[in-house]
CSV table of C-alpha atoms in Angstrom, one decimal:
chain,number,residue,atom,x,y,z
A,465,UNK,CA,-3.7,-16.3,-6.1
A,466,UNK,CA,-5.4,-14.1,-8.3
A,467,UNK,CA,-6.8,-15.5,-11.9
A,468,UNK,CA,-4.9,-13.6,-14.6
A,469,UNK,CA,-6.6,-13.0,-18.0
A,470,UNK,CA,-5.4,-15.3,-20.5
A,471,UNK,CA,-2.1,-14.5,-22.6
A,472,UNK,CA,-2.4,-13.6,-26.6
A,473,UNK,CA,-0.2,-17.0,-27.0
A,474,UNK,CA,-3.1,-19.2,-25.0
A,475,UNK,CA,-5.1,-17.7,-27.4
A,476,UNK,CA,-3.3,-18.7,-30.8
A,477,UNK,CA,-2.7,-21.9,-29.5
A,478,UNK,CA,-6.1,-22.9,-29.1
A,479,UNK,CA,-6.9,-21.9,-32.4
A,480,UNK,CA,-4.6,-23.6,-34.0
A,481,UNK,CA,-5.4,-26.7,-32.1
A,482,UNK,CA,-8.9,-26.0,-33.0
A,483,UNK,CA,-8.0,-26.5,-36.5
A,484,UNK,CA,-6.0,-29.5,-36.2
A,485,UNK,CA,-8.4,-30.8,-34.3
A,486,UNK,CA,-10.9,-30.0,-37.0
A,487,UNK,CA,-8.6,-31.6,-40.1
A,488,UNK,CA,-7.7,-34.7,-38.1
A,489,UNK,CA,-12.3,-34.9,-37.8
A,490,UNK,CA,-12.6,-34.8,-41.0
A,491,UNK,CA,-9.4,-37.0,-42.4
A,492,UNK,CA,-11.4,-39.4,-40.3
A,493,UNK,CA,-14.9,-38.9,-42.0
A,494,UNK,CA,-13.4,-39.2,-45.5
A,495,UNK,CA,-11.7,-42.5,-44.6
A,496,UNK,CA,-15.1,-44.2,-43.3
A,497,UNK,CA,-17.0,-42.3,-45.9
A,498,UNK,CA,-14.6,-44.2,-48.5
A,499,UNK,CA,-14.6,-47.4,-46.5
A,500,UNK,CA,-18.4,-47.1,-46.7
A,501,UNK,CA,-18.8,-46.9,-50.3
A,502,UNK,CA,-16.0,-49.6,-51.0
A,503,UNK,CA,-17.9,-52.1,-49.1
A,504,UNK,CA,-21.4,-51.0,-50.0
A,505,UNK,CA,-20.3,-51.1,-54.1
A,506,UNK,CA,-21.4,-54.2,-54.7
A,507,UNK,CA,-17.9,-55.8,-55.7
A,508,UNK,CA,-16.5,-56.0,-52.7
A,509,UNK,CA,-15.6,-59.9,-51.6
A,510,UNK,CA,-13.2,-61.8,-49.1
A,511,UNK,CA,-9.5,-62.7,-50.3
A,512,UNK,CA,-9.7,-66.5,-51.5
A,513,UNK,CA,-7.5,-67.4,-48.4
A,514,UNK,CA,-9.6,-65.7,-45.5
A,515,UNK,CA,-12.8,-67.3,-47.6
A,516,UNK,CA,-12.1,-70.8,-46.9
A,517,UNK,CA,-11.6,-70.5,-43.0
């Protein structure tokens, strides 16, 4: 068998995954980025209920 050169649609299809790939990075970052400053404001506290156990 004989390796063929890879197809035009290969080609957009791993550039489109790429990007997704890249969005779903960085929906990530932002999350933990926000989780980060929530916790780290200063006003962040346990619900009375989880507190007391």
């Amino acid at each position: 068998m004989t390796i063929k050169a890879e197809h035009e649609l290969h080609q957009r299809r791993k550039g489109r995954n790429v990007g997704v790939g890249l969005m779903l990075a960085g929906f990530v970052v932002l999350v933990l980025a926000l989780t980060f400053v929530k916790i780290t404001s200063g006003d962040f506290e346990l619900p009375r209920a989880e507190a007391t156990q």
